[in-house]
Short mmCIF file of C-alpha atoms and ligand atoms in Angstrom, two decimals:
data_model
loop_
_atom_site.label_atom_id
_atom_site.label_comp_id
_atom_site.label_asym_id
_atom_site.label_seq_id
_atom_site.Cartn_x
_atom_site.Cartn_y
_atom_site.Cartn_z
CA UNK A 3 12.56 -20.20 -6.57
CA UNK A 4 9.11 -19.83 -5.03
CA UNK A 5 8.77 -17.94 -1.82
CA UNK A 6 6.12 -17.93 0.86
CA UNK A 7 3.95 -14.98 -0.12
CA UNK A 8 2.90 -12.33 2.36
CA UNK A 9 -0.59 -13.31 3.41
CA UNK A 10 -2.68 -11.42 5.97
CA UNK A 11 -4.43 -14.68 6.87
CA UNK A 12 -1.20 -16.19 8.20
CA UNK A 13 1.04 -13.18 8.98
CA UNK A 14 1.44 -11.93 12.55
CA UNK A 15 -0.61 -8.87 13.54
CA UNK A 16 0.95 -5.51 12.71
CA UNK A 17 2.07 -4.50 16.26
CA UNK A 18 3.96 -7.77 16.67
CA UNK A 19 5.57 -7.67 13.23
CA UNK A 20 6.36 -3.96 13.54
CA UNK A 21 8.22 -4.55 16.80
CA UNK A 22 10.50 -7.00 14.97
CA UNK A 23 11.10 -4.57 12.08
CA UNK A 24 11.88 -1.72 14.48
CA UNK A 25 14.72 -3.80 15.89
CA UNK A 26 16.36 -4.12 12.44
CA UNK A 27 18.57 -1.03 12.18
CA UNK A 28 19.82 -1.85 8.67
CA UNK A 29 16.28 -2.19 7.33
CA UNK A 30 15.25 1.10 8.93
CA UNK A 31 18.27 2.92 7.47
CA UNK A 32 17.58 1.50 3.99
CA UNK A 33 13.87 2.36 4.06
CA UNK A 34 14.46 5.87 5.40
CA UNK A 35 17.18 6.62 2.87
CA UNK A 36 15.15 5.37 -0.11
CA UNK A 37 11.92 7.12 0.91
CA UNK A 38 13.81 10.39 1.60
CA UNK A 39 15.34 10.33 -1.89
CA UNK A 40 12.03 9.55 -3.64
CA UNK A 41 10.11 12.11 -1.61
CA UNK A 42 12.59 14.89 -2.40
CA UNK A 43 12.39 14.09 -6.13
CA UNK A 44 8.59 13.95 -6.02
CA UNK A 45 8.43 17.33 -4.29
CA UNK A 46 10.60 18.97 -6.97
CA UNK A 47 8.54 17.52 -9.81
CA UNK A 48 5.20 18.40 -8.23
CA UNK A 49 6.29 21.97 -7.50
CA UNK A 50 7.08 22.43 -11.17
CA UNK A 51 3.39 22.17 -11.96
CA UNK A 52 1.21 25.16 -11.13
CA UNK A 53 -1.82 23.04 -12.01
CA UNK A 54 -0.96 20.12 -9.72
CA UNK A 55 -4.09 20.52 -7.59
CA UNK A 56 -6.20 20.68 -10.78
CA UNK A 57 -4.57 17.47 -12.03
CA UNK A 58 -5.33 15.77 -8.70
CA UNK A 59 -8.92 16.92 -8.90
CA UNK A 60 -9.25 15.66 -12.50
CA UNK A 61 -7.79 12.28 -11.50
CA UNK A 62 -10.19 12.03 -8.60
CA UNK A 63 -13.19 12.91 -10.75
CA UNK A 64 -12.27 10.44 -13.50
CA UNK A 65 -11.98 7.68 -10.90
CA UNK A 66 -15.28 8.62 -9.23
CA UNK A 67 -17.07 8.71 -12.56
CA UNK A 68 -15.57 5.38 -13.66
CA UNK A 69 -16.59 3.57 -10.49
CA UNK A 70 -20.11 4.92 -10.82
CA UNK A 71 -20.46 3.36 -14.26
CA UNK A 72 -17.98 0.52 -13.76
CA UNK A 73 -20.19 -2.21 -15.23
CA UNK A 74 -20.70 -0.24 -18.45
CA UNK A 75 -17.03 0.60 -18.90
CA UNK A 76 -15.92 -2.98 -18.24
CA UNK A 77 -18.34 -4.28 -20.87
CA UNK A 78 -17.21 -1.58 -23.29
CA UNK A 79 -13.61 -2.66 -22.73
CA UNK A 80 -14.52 -6.31 -23.36
CA UNK A 81 -16.34 -5.44 -26.61
CA UNK A 82 -13.49 -3.33 -27.98
CA UNK A 83 -10.70 -5.66 -26.85
CA UNK A 84 -12.47 -8.66 -28.43
CA UNK A 85 -13.10 -6.70 -31.64
CA UNK A 86 -9.35 -6.07 -31.85
CA UNK A 87 -8.54 -9.78 -31.56
CA UNK A 88 -7.99 -10.11 -27.79
CA UNK A 89 -9.71 -12.63 -25.50
CA UNK A 90 -11.29 -11.43 -22.27
CA UNK A 91 -11.75 -13.77 -19.29
CA UNK A 92 -13.59 -12.94 -16.07
CA UNK A 93 -12.42 -14.17 -12.67
CA UNK A 94 -14.52 -13.88 -9.53
CA UNK A 95 -11.56 -14.28 -7.16
CA UNK A 96 -7.83 -14.93 -6.99
CA UNK A 97 -8.24 -18.69 -7.18
CA UNK A 98 -10.23 -18.47 -10.40
CA UNK A 99 -7.76 -15.94 -11.85
CA UNK A 100 -4.82 -18.25 -11.07
CA UNK A 101 -6.65 -21.19 -12.69
CA UNK A 102 -7.33 -19.21 -15.86
CA UNK A 103 -3.74 -17.93 -16.18
CA UNK A 104 -2.34 -21.40 -15.48
CA UNK A 105 -4.64 -22.97 -18.08
CA UNK A 106 -3.71 -20.36 -20.69
CA UNK A 107 0.01 -20.82 -19.97
CA UNK A 108 -0.36 -24.59 -20.29
CA UNK A 109 -2.32 -24.23 -23.55
CA UNK A 110 0.56 -22.13 -24.85
CA UNK A 111 2.88 -25.03 -23.95
CA UNK A 112 4.82 -22.89 -21.46
CA UNK A 113 7.34 -24.35 -19.04
CA UNK A 114 8.48 -20.83 -18.17
CA UNK A 115 6.82 -17.43 -18.42
CA UNK A 116 8.48 -14.03 -18.29
CA UNK A 117 6.70 -11.58 -16.06
CA UNK A 118 6.38 -7.84 -15.79
CA UNK A 119 5.95 -6.53 -12.28
CA UNK A 120 2.30 -6.83 -11.29
CA UNK A 121 0.84 -6.21 -7.86
CA UNK A 122 -2.34 -8.05 -8.88
CA UNK A 123 -0.40 -11.26 -9.41
CA UNK A 124 1.31 -10.77 -6.02
CA UNK A 125 -2.11 -10.27 -4.45
CA UNK A 126 -3.31 -13.68 -5.66
CA UNK A 127 0.03 -15.55 -5.29
CA UNK A 128 0.14 -16.30 -9.00
CA UNK A 129 3.80 -17.38 -9.08
CA UNK A 130 3.14 -20.16 -6.59
CA UNK A 131 0.07 -21.33 -8.51
CA UNK A 132 2.07 -21.44 -11.74
CA UNK A 133 4.91 -23.30 -10.09
CA UNK A 134 2.51 -25.89 -8.69
CA UNK A 135 1.34 -26.44 -12.29
CA UNK A 136 4.95 -26.88 -13.44
CA UNK A 137 5.37 -23.41 -14.94
CA UNK A 138 8.26 -21.27 -13.68
CA UNK A 139 7.61 -17.51 -13.55
CA UNK A 140 10.69 -15.34 -14.14
CA UNK A 141 10.41 -11.77 -12.87
CA UNK A 142 12.01 -9.31 -15.27
CA UNK A 143 11.65 -6.06 -13.33
CA UNK A 144 15.01 -5.43 -11.61
CA UNK A 145 13.58 -4.98 -8.12
CA UNK A 146 11.26 -7.97 -8.51
CA UNK A 147 14.18 -10.04 -9.77
CA UNK A 148 16.17 -9.11 -6.64
CA UNK A 149 13.22 -10.16 -4.49
CA UNK A 150 12.75 -13.40 -6.41
CA UNK A 151 16.43 -14.39 -6.37
CA UNK A 152 16.75 -13.40 -2.70
CA UNK A 153 13.62 -15.45 -1.85
CA UNK A 154 12.37 -12.33 -0.14
CA UNK A 155 9.08 -10.42 -0.11
CA UNK A 156 8.27 -7.11 -1.81
CA UNK A 157 7.99 -4.23 0.66
CA UNK A 158 6.80 -1.33 -1.51
CA UNK A 159 4.29 -1.00 -4.37
CA UNK A 160 6.66 0.78 -6.76
CA UNK A 161 10.08 -0.12 -5.38
CA UNK A 162 9.63 -3.66 -4.07
CA UNK A 163 13.28 -4.06 -3.02
CA UNK A 164 13.50 -0.68 -1.30
CA UNK A 165 14.52 -2.36 1.96
CA UNK A 166 17.74 -3.70 0.35
CA UNK A 167 20.87 -1.66 -0.19
CA UNK A 168 23.35 -2.09 -3.05
CA UNK A 169 25.72 -4.31 -1.08
CA UNK A 170 22.92 -6.70 -0.17
CA UNK A 171 21.80 -6.82 -3.83
CA UNK A 172 25.36 -7.57 -4.93
CA UNK A 173 25.53 -10.52 -2.53
CA UNK A 174 22.25 -11.93 -3.89
CA UNK A 175 23.42 -11.60 -7.51
CA UNK A 176 26.82 -13.13 -6.72
CA UNK A 177 25.26 -16.14 -5.07
CA UNK A 178 22.29 -16.76 -7.36
CA UNK A 179 23.88 -15.85 -10.68
CA UNK A 180 27.17 -17.52 -9.84
CA UNK A 181 29.18 -14.32 -10.40
CA UNK A 182 32.50 -14.30 -8.56
CA UNK A 183 33.68 -10.80 -9.48
CA UNK A 184 30.83 -8.38 -9.32
CA UNK A 185 31.15 -4.70 -8.45
CA UNK A 186 28.48 -2.89 -6.48
CA UNK A 187 27.98 0.20 -8.63
CA UNK A 188 24.48 0.61 -10.11
CA UNK A 189 26.01 0.01 -13.57
CA UNK A 190 27.60 -3.30 -12.44
CA UNK A 191 24.35 -4.54 -10.96
CA UNK A 192 22.25 -3.43 -13.94
CA UNK A 193 24.66 -5.15 -16.33
CA UNK A 194 24.49 -8.40 -14.35
CA UNK A 195 20.67 -8.32 -14.42
CA UNK A 196 20.64 -7.41 -18.12
CA UNK A 197 22.82 -10.39 -19.08
CA UNK A 198 20.77 -12.71 -16.90
CA UNK A 199 17.46 -11.58 -18.41
CA UNK A 200 18.42 -11.14 -22.07
CA UNK A 201 18.46 -14.87 -22.67
CA UNK A 202 14.97 -15.17 -21.13
CA UNK A 203 13.54 -12.38 -23.28
CA UNK A 204 14.83 -14.06 -26.42
CA UNK A 205 13.83 -17.63 -25.62
CA UNK A 206 10.63 -17.64 -23.51
CA UNK A 207 7.54 -17.34 -25.77
CA UNK A 208 4.90 -16.65 -23.10
CA UNK A 209 4.58 -13.54 -20.93
CA UNK A 210 2.37 -12.50 -18.02
CA UNK A 211 1.76 -8.85 -17.31
CA UNK A 212 -0.36 -6.63 -15.14
CA UNK A 213 -2.00 -3.46 -16.39
CA UNK A 214 -1.91 0.10 -15.20
CA UNK A 215 -5.01 0.96 -17.19
CA UNK A 216 -7.63 -0.81 -19.31
CA UNK A 217 -9.00 1.72 -21.79
CA UNK A 218 -12.72 1.11 -22.37
CA UNK A 219 -13.00 3.33 -25.44
CA UNK A 220 -10.36 1.45 -27.45
CA UNK A 221 -10.03 -1.94 -25.73
CA UNK A 222 -6.34 -1.09 -25.25
CA UNK A 223 -4.13 -1.89 -22.27
CA UNK A 224 -1.51 0.51 -20.89
CA UNK A 225 1.59 -0.26 -18.86
CA UNK A 226 4.11 2.30 -17.65
CA UNK A 227 7.58 1.32 -16.50
CA UNK A 228 11.15 2.52 -16.26
CA UNK A 229 13.45 -0.26 -17.38
CA UNK A 230 12.19 -1.45 -20.77
CA UNK A 231 11.75 -4.98 -19.48
CA UNK A 232 8.00 -4.50 -19.79
CA UNK A 233 8.30 -3.43 -23.42
CA UNK A 234 10.34 -6.60 -24.11
CA UNK A 235 7.70 -8.82 -22.47
CA UNK A 236 4.86 -7.11 -24.34
CA UNK A 237 6.40 -7.33 -27.78
CA UNK A 238 8.63 -10.42 -28.05
CA UNK A 239 6.55 -13.40 -26.82
CA UNK A 240 3.96 -15.19 -28.93
CA UNK A 241 1.41 -15.30 -26.10
CA UNK A 242 0.68 -12.45 -23.71
CA UNK A 243 -1.58 -12.95 -20.68
CA UNK A 244 -2.55 -9.76 -18.87
CA UNK A 245 -4.19 -9.81 -15.49
CA UNK A 246 -5.98 -6.79 -14.02
CA UNK A 247 -8.43 -5.89 -11.28
CA UNK A 248 -11.81 -4.50 -12.32
CA UNK A 249 -10.72 -1.17 -10.86
CA UNK A 250 -8.09 -0.67 -13.57
CA UNK A 251 -10.51 0.47 -16.25
CA UNK A 252 -10.62 4.11 -17.42
CA UNK A 253 -13.27 5.43 -19.83
CA UNK A 254 -11.35 7.23 -22.57
CA UNK A 255 -7.93 7.25 -24.20
CA UNK A 256 -7.73 10.95 -23.37
CA UNK A 257 -7.96 10.21 -19.63
CA UNK A 258 -4.40 8.92 -19.84
CA UNK A 259 -3.36 12.55 -20.21
CA UNK A 260 -4.02 13.08 -16.50
CA UNK A 261 -2.61 9.82 -15.15
CA UNK A 262 0.52 9.80 -17.30
CA UNK A 263 1.39 13.11 -15.64
CA UNK A 264 0.41 12.37 -12.04
CA UNK A 265 1.60 8.75 -11.75
CA UNK A 266 5.32 9.11 -12.61
CA UNK A 267 5.68 12.32 -10.58
CA UNK A 268 4.03 10.70 -7.54
CA UNK A 269 5.72 7.32 -7.88
CA UNK A 270 9.38 8.01 -8.66
CA UNK A 271 9.62 11.78 -9.02
CA UNK A 272 9.92 11.65 -12.82
CA UNK A 273 8.22 13.94 -15.33
CA UNK A 274 7.20 10.92 -17.38
CA UNK A 275 7.87 7.22 -17.38
CA UNK A 276 10.63 6.17 -19.76
CA UNK A 277 8.38 3.46 -21.27
CA UNK A 278 4.65 3.97 -21.82
CA UNK A 279 3.29 0.96 -23.71
CA UNK A 280 -0.25 0.77 -25.04
CA UNK A 281 -1.34 -2.29 -27.00
CA UNK A 282 -4.69 -3.21 -28.47
CA UNK A 283 -5.53 -6.76 -29.53
CA UNK A 284 -3.28 -8.56 -32.00
CA UNK A 285 -1.68 -7.37 -35.23
CA UNK A 286 -0.27 -9.42 -38.10
CA UNK A 287 3.52 -9.34 -38.13
CA UNK A 288 3.77 -7.33 -34.91
CA UNK A 289 3.77 -8.37 -31.25
CA UNK A 290 2.06 -11.39 -29.59
CA UNK A 291 -0.20 -13.58 -31.70
CA UNK A 292 -2.41 -14.55 -28.76
CA UNK A 293 -3.53 -11.93 -26.34
CA UNK A 294 -5.63 -12.62 -23.24
CA UNK A 295 -6.90 -10.28 -20.54
CA UNK A 296 -8.05 -11.77 -17.24
CA UNK A 297 -10.26 -9.27 -15.43
CA UNK A 298 -10.55 -10.09 -11.76
CA UNK A 299 -12.94 -9.02 -9.02
CA UNK A 300 -11.44 -10.58 -5.86
CA UNK A 301 -13.66 -8.65 -3.39
CA UNK A 302 -13.50 -5.35 -5.28
CA UNK A 303 -17.27 -5.24 -5.83
CA UNK A 304 -17.70 -5.50 -2.06
CA UNK A 305 -15.39 -2.53 -1.62
CA UNK A 306 -17.40 -0.71 -4.28
CA UNK A 307 -20.63 -1.38 -2.39
CA UNK A 308 -19.26 0.34 0.72
CA UNK A 309 -19.98 4.02 0.26
CA UNK A 310 -17.18 5.22 2.55
CA UNK A 311 -14.56 2.63 1.65
CA UNK A 312 -15.19 2.89 -2.11
CA UNK A 313 -12.64 5.64 -2.71
CA UNK A 314 -9.93 3.04 -1.99
CA UNK A 315 -10.54 1.76 -5.54
CA UNK A 316 -9.41 5.12 -6.96
CA UNK A 317 -5.82 4.10 -6.20
CA UNK A 318 -3.39 4.17 -9.12
CA UNK A 319 -0.67 2.37 -7.09
CA UNK A 320 1.90 5.15 -7.10
CA UNK A 321 3.22 4.42 -3.59
CA UNK A 322 3.51 8.13 -2.66
CA UNK A 323 1.48 7.53 0.50
CA UNK A 324 3.96 4.88 1.61
CA UNK A 325 6.93 7.23 1.22
CA UNK A 326 5.15 9.95 3.18
CA UNK A 327 3.85 7.78 6.02
CA UNK A 328 5.80 8.11 9.32
CA UNK A 329 4.73 4.61 10.34
CA UNK A 330 5.82 2.94 7.07
CA UNK A 331 9.10 4.88 7.15
CA UNK A 332 9.94 3.31 10.51
CA UNK A 333 8.72 -0.23 9.96
CA UNK A 334 9.13 -0.87 6.23
CA UNK A 335 6.61 -2.93 4.29
CA UNK A 336 6.85 -6.49 5.59
CA UNK A 337 5.28 -5.65 8.95
CA UNK A 338 1.94 -5.07 7.18
CA UNK A 339 1.82 -8.78 6.31
CA UNK A 340 0.38 -7.99 2.89
CA UNK A 341 1.67 -7.12 -0.57
CA UNK A 342 -0.05 -3.76 -0.16
CA UNK A 343 1.88 -2.01 2.60
CA UNK A 344 1.79 1.49 4.07
CA UNK A 345 -1.36 3.64 4.17
CA UNK A 346 -2.87 2.15 1.02
CA UNK A 347 -2.24 -1.35 2.43
CA UNK A 348 -3.82 -0.32 5.74
CA UNK A 349 -7.09 0.46 3.93
CA UNK A 350 -6.99 -1.90 0.94
CA UNK A 351 -5.93 -5.15 2.63
CA UNK A 352 -8.66 -5.22 5.31
CA UNK A 353 -11.24 -4.60 2.60
CA UNK A 354 -9.94 -7.18 0.13
CA UNK A 355 -9.49 -9.77 2.86
CA UNK A 356 -11.94 -10.80 5.50
CA UNK A 357 -11.55 -8.07 8.11
CA UNK A 358 -10.47 -10.41 10.91
CA UNK A 359 -7.28 -11.24 8.99
CA UNK A 360 -6.13 -7.64 8.99
CA UNK A 361 -7.92 -5.83 11.76
CA UNK A 362 -4.72 -4.37 13.24
CA UNK A 363 -3.91 -2.56 9.96
CA UNK A 364 -6.39 0.35 10.24
CA UNK A 365 -4.56 1.21 13.48
CA UNK A 366 -1.13 1.26 11.78
CA UNK A 367 -1.37 5.00 11.29
CA UNK A 368 -0.91 8.23 13.22
CA UNK A 369 -3.77 9.80 11.20
CA UNK A 370 -1.40 12.71 10.46
CA UNK A 371 -2.87 13.11 6.97
CA UNK A 372 0.47 13.09 5.08
CA UNK A 373 -0.86 10.27 2.86
CA UNK A 374 -3.93 12.28 1.87
CA UNK A 375 -1.82 15.31 1.02
CA UNK A 376 0.38 13.42 -1.46
CA UNK A 377 -2.24 11.14 -3.03
CA UNK A 378 -2.56 12.10 -6.72
CA UNK A 379 -6.21 10.99 -6.82
CA UNK A 380 -7.15 12.57 -3.49
CA UNK A 381 -8.07 9.42 -1.59
CA UNK A 382 -8.93 10.55 1.93
CA UNK A 383 -7.02 7.69 3.56
CA UNK A 384 -7.48 8.92 7.18
CA UNK A 385 -11.24 9.02 6.61
CA UNK A 386 -11.25 5.41 5.38
CA UNK A 387 -8.98 4.35 8.26
CA UNK A 388 -11.45 5.74 10.79
CA UNK A 389 -14.32 4.06 8.96
CA UNK A 390 -12.49 0.72 9.16
CA UNK A 391 -11.58 1.24 12.82
CA UNK A 392 -15.25 1.75 13.48
CA UNK A 393 -16.00 -1.55 11.74
CA UNK A 394 -13.31 -3.35 13.76
CA UNK A 395 -14.71 -2.01 17.05
CA UNK A 396 -18.25 -2.92 16.01
CA UNK A 397 -17.13 -6.44 15.20
CA UNK A 398 -15.12 -6.88 18.39
CA UNK A 399 -17.92 -5.63 20.61
CA UNK A 400 -20.82 -7.28 18.81
CA UNK A 401 -23.37 -8.66 21.26
CA UNK A 402 -21.91 -6.79 24.26
CA UNK A 403 -24.40 -3.93 23.92
CA UNK A 404 -24.06 -1.48 26.78
CA UNK A 405 -21.55 -3.76 28.49
CA UNK A 406 -18.93 -3.05 25.85
CA UNK A 407 -15.91 -1.97 28.01
CA UNK A 408 -15.00 0.92 25.71
CA UNK A 409 -18.55 2.26 25.73
CA UNK A 410 -18.68 1.89 29.54
CA UNK A 411 -15.37 3.77 29.87
CA UNK A 412 -16.65 6.55 27.61
CA UNK A 413 -19.88 6.85 29.61
CA UNK A 414 -17.91 7.11 32.86
CA UNK A 415 -15.61 9.74 31.30
CA UNK A 416 -18.60 11.73 30.04
CA UNK A 417 -20.06 11.69 33.54
CA UNK A 418 -16.81 12.90 35.05
CA UNK A 419 -16.35 15.69 32.51
CA UNK A 420 -19.89 16.91 33.11
CA UNK A 421 -19.15 17.95 36.72
CA UNK A 422 -16.25 20.03 38.02
CA UNK A 423 -16.40 18.37 41.43
CA UNK A 424 -16.26 14.90 39.87
CA UNK A 425 -13.40 15.97 37.59
CA UNK A 426 -11.34 17.23 40.56
CA UNK A 427 -12.09 14.08 42.54
CA UNK A 428 -11.00 11.94 39.56
CA UNK A 429 -7.71 13.85 39.32
CA UNK A 430 -7.02 13.26 43.01
CA UNK A 431 -7.93 9.62 42.69
CA UNK A 432 -5.69 9.26 39.62
CA UNK A 433 -2.69 10.71 41.46
CA UNK A 434 -3.14 8.28 44.32
CA UNK A 435 -3.88 5.27 42.10
CA UNK A 436 -0.87 5.74 39.86
CA UNK A 437 1.66 5.98 42.71
CA UNK A 438 2.69 2.29 42.77
CA UNK A 439 3.33 2.44 39.00
CA UNK A 440 5.52 5.57 38.87
CA UNK A 441 9.27 4.99 38.72
CA UNK A 442 11.99 7.19 40.27
CA UNK A 443 12.27 9.37 37.16
CA UNK A 444 8.55 10.16 37.28
CA UNK A 445 7.45 7.90 34.39
CA UNK A 446 5.02 5.02 34.11
CA UNK A 447 6.43 2.17 32.02
CA UNK A 448 3.63 -0.33 32.52
CA UNK A 449 -0.15 -0.16 32.86
CA UNK A 450 -2.36 -3.14 33.72
CA UNK A 451 -5.03 -4.84 31.59
CA UNK A 452 -6.54 -3.08 28.59
CA UNK A 453 -4.68 0.13 29.45
CA UNK A 454 -1.42 -1.76 28.75
CA UNK A 455 -1.71 -0.83 25.07
CA UNK A 456 -0.63 2.71 25.94
CA UNK A 457 2.63 1.61 27.48
CA UNK A 458 3.58 -1.15 25.03
CA UNK A 459 5.70 1.21 22.95
CA UNK A 460 6.00 4.34 25.11
CA UNK A 461 6.30 5.55 28.72
CA UNK A 462 3.68 7.80 30.24
CA UNK A 463 4.59 10.79 32.35
CA UNK A 464 3.11 10.69 35.85
CA UNK A 465 0.41 13.22 36.71
CA UNK A 466 1.81 16.44 38.22
CA UNK A 467 1.58 16.91 42.00
CA UNK A 468 -0.48 20.02 41.40
CA UNK A 469 -2.82 20.81 38.51
CA UNK A 470 -2.74 24.15 36.73
CA UNK A 471 -6.09 25.03 38.27
CA UNK A 472 -4.83 24.27 41.80
CA UNK A 473 -1.73 26.37 41.20
CA UNK A 474 -3.83 29.25 39.85
CA UNK A 475 -6.18 29.22 42.83
CA UNK A 476 -3.27 29.20 45.29
CA UNK A 477 -1.73 32.12 43.44
CA UNK A 478 -5.01 34.08 43.64
CA UNK A 479 -5.20 33.52 47.38
CA UNK A 480 -1.57 34.59 47.83
CA UNK A 481 -2.23 37.82 45.91
CA UNK A 482 -5.29 38.58 48.04
CA UNK A 483 -3.23 37.96 51.20
CA UNK A 484 -0.44 40.23 50.00
CA UNK A 485 -2.96 42.94 49.21
S1 SF4 B 504 -3.52 5.66 -2.15
FE1 SF4 B 504 -2.97 7.43 -3.41
S2 SF4 B 504 -0.84 7.85 -2.82
FE2 SF4 B 504 -1.29 5.78 -2.09
S3 SF4 B 504 -0.63 4.41 -3.73
FE3 SF4 B 504 -2.80 4.84 -4.10
S4 SF4 B 504 -2.81 6.59 -5.47
FE4 SF4 B 504 -0.77 6.50 -4.62
#
């Protein structure tokens, strides 16, 4: 049941993929409906809190502080987790992380592992690595199960199957679970998934999880979720392998107070998550007997070293920016070619990957600022997008110096704007030059060369026959004539 994972190194560039998504009316209806519902719920829950802006500020400050002392907090987590009976492993990149998890699963004698939804494992294509080693990963989160059974790709951080509607889910369950008579009410679908998974929970002794937070002060790990499948995976198996990015650490247990309020409200419009699980090491007679945490870098230290891009690591993966983004709401997640879609994907993916694999993503935004407004940890996403665009342009024009076409165009424009006579002459020239391109309705549907980018997805209105200034001057003269 493996699927080809979304990979920026092999996926088509965003404009090409987005064009395909825009042609899929069903997908656009599903995405718009789901994001509308979540956004409305989020708004209600946020408005309930008079101190929402204070909570955002606290979240932002905790993240800033943590990243400043990241090395110390990671070591503190390792010390405390080990003291409690856990084993901490360090992975430089995704490949190393996959090797460690695969080795640990093999050592546990696993042929199958049950999995809680984890974006980190999606990021490194863990399921495929496990399958290559002969270990089948079974997703237990409902949305992830739909994606896995449908051999599809996740399209949202929190709601990975948001692009599917109930009828499509029913078809997947009917086919893959061999159910002839299945209704399409939420209760029918939940019951089908519950029956399918119960057997796995009771018989598979190894689990793989992600982590929402690693608590340095206690060595504990926290996961929040809505379905209880996570709680099953964390408590029933004998071996639990948790994988987390270095950015998941928080200093103190008390810091959870902020995130356990902001995350559920931002993610699904709930006051709190139905299941908040925190576990620390191993305990006789209770929970897994072997507990491993794989802490992975995978380019995060490079992001940390970039002063302007660093705030990307504040992200608590709530997905609110995706729901608010006008671009994501039209295209859905797959067009981003990465497991991290929407505004957070547009800044995280190009930084985690080599930039040339994802250089169209920083442009997948209108820079309207809606993502910044909803972000519970105040990541200034538009600021990072502009920073990355700057990097892309620098890379594309490296070595061209003053001959860089964009710089030449800007110099010419600056020259024109500096003189009224030149500006008027340019307007006249523009009106004449555009004539062959203007259609009968007065629109330009195609521009040549580099300018073609403007008309790829929109028509341009032709320049008016008369500028405002020309009209005004004529009017003045007329008034003088008429006394
Ligand atoms: S960038 Fe902010 S809004 Fe977007 S997923 Fe991360 S925390 Fe949530």
